[in-house]
């Protein structure tokens, strides 16, 4: 089965509203004419509404970086899935390693967030990945297996194709150190086998598994050329129009 690659820019805590709109205008000038790749951007919460309006019905996909799993209530500082959908958000990043390590997010919360996002008609991008100590201890595959099984525990097979998984080895995020294409492919193939066990081959074949961690224009096409790598989740290199578009071009089938 051919899966359309999906390349998402995770802007993290960068860009004001006006800076966000400037980058969006630059991206739209190129992405509208592109085929063979889906492109997403995840601005900070404060820019989602304005960016969503600017993106409108174009091919660019609005993504959010986080969500709270409750529908509403006394949760100071949090944002619900319905609020994101209302801004035009289509995908929500869940369980990014920075959320897990800096903000104490655990598998159980990710599982609830996946449910909230699907329930609101959006699609989750569930992040999994091992730390350097876990990799050196030979635990990379068992860690990502635990994370994906927990995150998708409540997802039914008919919703599986709406899920996006992002494999982001923690030791490669923002470090300039990238997994080799072979290292990444090994984990991606393993993740797809876990998905096959859970949802069956037909559904698992449709799930896009992005790679993330120091993706740059120079390494993008070789990574994205691997059989089970379906685009990427891009941090630092997504903040500049030229580098992000060069990476997007590297994913085009
Ligand atoms: P990076 O971040 O591309 O800056 O390594 C990737 C991510 O955290 O999604």
Coordinates of C-alpha atoms and ligand atoms in Angstrom, one line a residue:
X1 CA 0.0 0.0 0.0
X2 CA 1.3 3.5 -0.7
X3 CA 0.9 5.9 2.1
X4 CA 1.2 9.6 1.4
X5 CA 4.1 11.0 3.4
X6 CA 3.2 13.6 6.0
X7 CA 5.7 16.3 7.1
X8 CA 4.8 18.4 10.1
X9 CA 6.6 21.4 11.4
X10 CA 6.6 21.5 15.2
X11 CA 7.3 25.1 16.0
X12 CA 7.5 24.4 19.8
X13 CA 7.6 27.7 21.8
X14 CA 8.6 29.9 18.9
X15 CA 6.9 32.7 16.9
X16 CA 4.4 35.4 17.7
X17 CA 1.2 35.7 15.7
X18 CA 2.8 38.1 13.1
X19 CA 5.9 35.9 12.8
X20 CA 3.6 32.8 12.4
X21 CA 1.6 34.5 9.6
X22 CA 4.7 35.5 7.8
X23 CA 6.0 32.0 7.7
X24 CA 2.6 30.6 6.7
X25 CA 2.4 33.0 3.7
X26 CA 5.8 31.9 2.6
X27 CA 4.8 28.2 2.9
X28 CA 1.5 28.6 1.2
X29 CA 3.1 30.1 -1.8
X30 CA 4.8 26.7 -2.4
X31 CA 2.7 24.0 -0.8
X32 CA -0.5 24.7 -2.7
X33 CA 1.1 23.4 -5.9
X34 CA 2.7 20.4 -4.3
X35 CA 1.5 16.9 -4.8
X36 CA 2.5 13.6 -3.2
X37 CA 3.0 14.9 0.3
X38 CA 0.8 16.3 3.1
X39 CA 2.2 19.2 5.0
X40 CA 1.3 20.3 8.5
X41 CA 2.4 23.1 10.8
X42 CA 2.0 23.2 14.6
X43 CA 2.2 26.8 15.8
X44 CA 1.9 27.7 19.5
X45 CA -1.6 27.9 20.9
X46 CA -1.6 31.7 20.7
X47 CA -1.3 31.7 16.9
X48 CA -3.6 28.8 16.1
X49 CA -6.7 30.9 15.5
X50 CA -5.0 33.4 13.2
X51 CA -3.1 30.8 11.4
X52 CA -6.2 28.7 11.0
X53 CA -8.0 31.6 9.4
X54 CA -5.1 32.2 7.0
X55 CA -4.8 28.6 6.0
X56 CA -8.6 28.3 5.4
X57 CA -9.3 25.6 2.9
X58 CA -5.8 25.3 1.5
X59 CA -3.9 22.0 1.5
X60 CA -1.8 23.0 4.6
X61 CA -2.9 21.2 7.7
X62 CA -3.2 23.0 11.0
X63 CA -1.8 21.0 14.0
X64 CA -1.6 21.7 17.7
X65 CA 1.2 20.8 20.0
X66 CA -0.8 19.5 23.0
X67 CA -4.4 19.2 24.3
X68 CA -6.1 18.4 27.6
X69 CA -8.2 15.3 27.7
X70 CA -11.1 16.7 29.6
X71 CA -13.9 18.4 27.7
X72 CA -14.1 21.5 29.9
X73 CA -13.9 22.5 33.5
X74 CA -11.6 24.0 36.1
X75 CA -8.2 23.2 34.5
X76 CA -6.4 26.5 34.6
X77 CA -4.0 26.9 31.7
X78 CA -5.3 24.0 29.7
X79 CA -7.0 23.8 26.2
X80 CA -9.7 21.2 25.2
X81 CA -10.0 19.3 22.0
X82 CA -13.2 21.1 21.0
X83 CA -11.4 24.4 21.4
X84 CA -8.6 23.3 19.0
X85 CA -11.1 21.9 16.5
X86 CA -12.9 25.3 16.6
X87 CA -9.7 27.0 15.5
X88 CA -9.4 24.6 12.4
X89 CA -6.9 22.2 13.9
X90 CA -6.8 18.8 12.2
X91 CA -4.0 17.0 14.0
X92 CA -2.7 17.1 17.6
X93 CA 0.8 16.1 18.7
X94 CA 0.5 13.9 21.8
X95 CA 3.2 12.7 24.1
X96 CA 6.1 14.6 22.6
X97 CA 9.2 13.7 24.6
X98 CA 9.5 17.3 25.9
X99 CA 6.0 16.9 27.3
X100 CA 7.0 13.6 28.8
X101 CA 10.3 14.7 30.3
X102 CA 9.7 18.4 31.2
X103 CA 6.1 18.2 32.1
X104 CA 5.7 14.8 33.6
X105 CA 3.3 13.4 31.0
X106 CA 2.8 9.6 31.2
X107 CA 1.3 6.9 29.0
X108 CA -2.0 7.0 30.7
X109 CA -2.6 10.7 29.9
X110 CA -1.5 10.2 26.3
X111 CA -4.1 7.4 26.0
X112 CA -6.9 9.8 27.2
X113 CA -5.7 12.6 24.9
X114 CA -5.7 10.2 21.9
X115 CA -9.4 9.5 22.8
X116 CA -10.3 13.1 23.2
X117 CA -8.7 14.1 19.9
X118 CA -10.4 11.3 17.9
X119 CA -13.7 12.1 19.7
X120 CA -13.5 15.7 18.5
X121 CA -13.0 14.6 14.9
X122 CA -9.3 15.4 14.7
X123 CA -6.3 13.1 14.3
X124 CA -3.6 12.3 16.9
X125 CA 0.1 12.3 16.2
X126 CA 1.3 10.0 18.9
X127 CA 5.0 10.4 19.7
X128 CA 7.1 7.6 21.0
X129 CA 10.9 7.2 21.4
X130 CA 13.6 6.0 23.7
X131 CA 16.2 7.9 25.7
X132 CA 19.9 7.3 25.1
X133 CA 20.2 5.3 28.3
X134 CA 17.3 3.1 27.1
X135 CA 18.9 2.6 23.7
X136 CA 22.3 1.8 25.2
X137 CA 20.6 -0.6 27.5
X138 CA 19.1 -2.5 24.6
X139 CA 15.6 -1.4 25.5
X140 CA 14.6 0.8 22.5
X141 CA 12.1 -1.6 21.0
X142 CA 10.5 -2.5 24.3
X143 CA 10.1 1.2 25.3
X144 CA 8.4 2.2 22.1
X145 CA 6.2 -0.9 22.2
X146 CA 5.0 0.0 25.7
X147 CA 4.4 3.7 24.6
X148 CA 2.4 2.8 21.4
X149 CA 0.3 0.1 23.0
X150 CA -0.6 2.3 25.9
X151 CA -1.3 5.4 23.7
X152 CA -3.5 3.5 21.4
X153 CA -5.1 1.1 23.9
X154 CA -8.6 2.5 23.4
X155 CA -8.5 3.0 19.6
X156 CA -10.7 0.7 17.6
X157 CA -9.5 -0.8 14.3
X158 CA -11.9 1.3 12.2
X159 CA -10.2 4.5 13.6
X160 CA -6.6 3.2 13.2
X161 CA -6.0 4.8 9.8
X162 CA -6.7 8.2 11.4
X163 CA -3.8 7.8 13.8
X164 CA -0.3 9.1 13.0
X165 CA 2.7 7.8 14.9
X166 CA 5.9 9.8 15.3
X167 CA 9.1 7.9 16.2
X168 CA 11.4 10.4 17.8
X169 CA 14.5 9.0 19.6
X170 CA 14.9 11.4 22.5
X171 CA 18.7 11.4 22.0
X172 CA 18.2 12.8 18.4
X173 CA 15.8 15.7 19.3
X174 CA 17.5 19.1 19.0
X175 CA 20.9 17.5 19.4
X176 CA 22.1 17.5 15.8
X177 CA 22.5 13.7 16.2
X178 CA 20.2 11.9 13.8
X179 CA 19.3 8.2 13.9
X180 CA 20.8 6.5 10.8
X181 CA 18.2 5.6 8.2
X182 CA 18.8 1.9 9.1
X183 CA 18.4 2.6 12.9
X184 CA 15.2 4.5 12.2
X185 CA 13.8 1.9 9.7
X186 CA 14.4 -0.9 12.3
X187 CA 12.2 0.9 14.8
X188 CA 9.6 1.9 12.3
X189 CA 9.3 -1.7 11.0
X190 CA 8.9 -2.8 14.6
X191 CA 6.2 -0.3 15.3
X192 CA 4.3 -1.4 12.2
X193 CA 4.5 -5.0 13.4
X194 CA 3.0 -3.9 16.7
X195 CA 0.2 -2.1 14.9
X196 CA -0.4 -5.2 12.7
X197 CA -0.8 -7.3 15.8
X198 CA -3.2 -4.8 17.3
X199 CA -5.3 -3.7 14.3
X200 CA -4.5 -6.3 11.5
X201 CA -2.4 -5.8 8.5
X202 CA -4.9 -3.9 6.4
X203 CA -5.2 -1.1 9.0
X204 CA -1.6 -1.1 10.1
X205 CA -0.5 -0.6 6.5
X206 CA -2.4 2.7 6.4
X207 CA -0.9 4.2 9.5
X208 CA 1.7 6.9 8.8
X209 CA 4.8 6.7 10.9
X210 CA 6.8 9.9 10.9
X211 CA 10.5 10.1 11.9
X212 CA 11.6 13.0 14.1
X213 CA 14.9 14.1 15.5
X214 CA 17.4 16.5 13.8
X215 CA 15.9 16.1 10.4
X216 CA 17.6 18.5 8.0
X217 CA 17.5 19.1 4.2
X218 CA 20.7 17.0 3.9
X219 CA 19.4 13.9 5.6
X220 CA 15.6 14.1 4.8
X221 CA 15.3 12.2 1.6
X222 CA 17.4 9.2 2.7
X223 CA 15.4 8.9 5.9
X224 CA 12.1 9.4 4.1
X225 CA 13.2 6.8 1.5
X226 CA 13.0 4.0 4.0
X227 CA 10.1 1.6 3.5
X228 CA 8.3 2.3 6.8
X229 CA 9.2 6.0 7.2
X230 CA 6.2 8.1 6.1
X231 CA 7.5 11.7 6.4
X232 CA 8.7 13.5 9.5
X233 CA 8.1 15.6 12.5
X234 CA 10.5 18.5 12.2
X235 CA 11.5 20.9 15.0
X236 CA 14.3 23.4 14.6
X237 CA 14.5 23.1 10.8
X238 CA 10.7 23.9 10.4
X239 CA 11.1 27.5 11.7
X240 CA 12.6 28.7 8.4
X241 CA 10.7 28.6 5.2
X242 CA 13.6 27.4 3.0
X243 CA 14.8 24.6 5.2
X244 CA 11.3 23.3 5.9
X245 CA 10.4 23.3 2.2
X246 CA 13.6 21.6 1.3
X247 CA 12.7 18.8 3.8
X248 CA 9.1 18.6 2.5
X249 CA 10.5 18.2 -1.1
X250 CA 12.6 15.4 0.3
X251 CA 9.5 13.5 1.3
X252 CA 7.7 13.8 -2.0
X253 CA 7.0 10.4 -3.5
Ligands
LIG1 P1 14.3 18.7 16.1 O1 12.9 18.4 16.9 O2 13.9 18.5 14.6 O3 14.6 20.1 16.4 O4 15.3 17.7 16.5 C1 12.0 17.4 16.5 C2 10.9 17.4 17.4 O5 11.0 17.6 18.6 O6 9.7 17.2 17.0

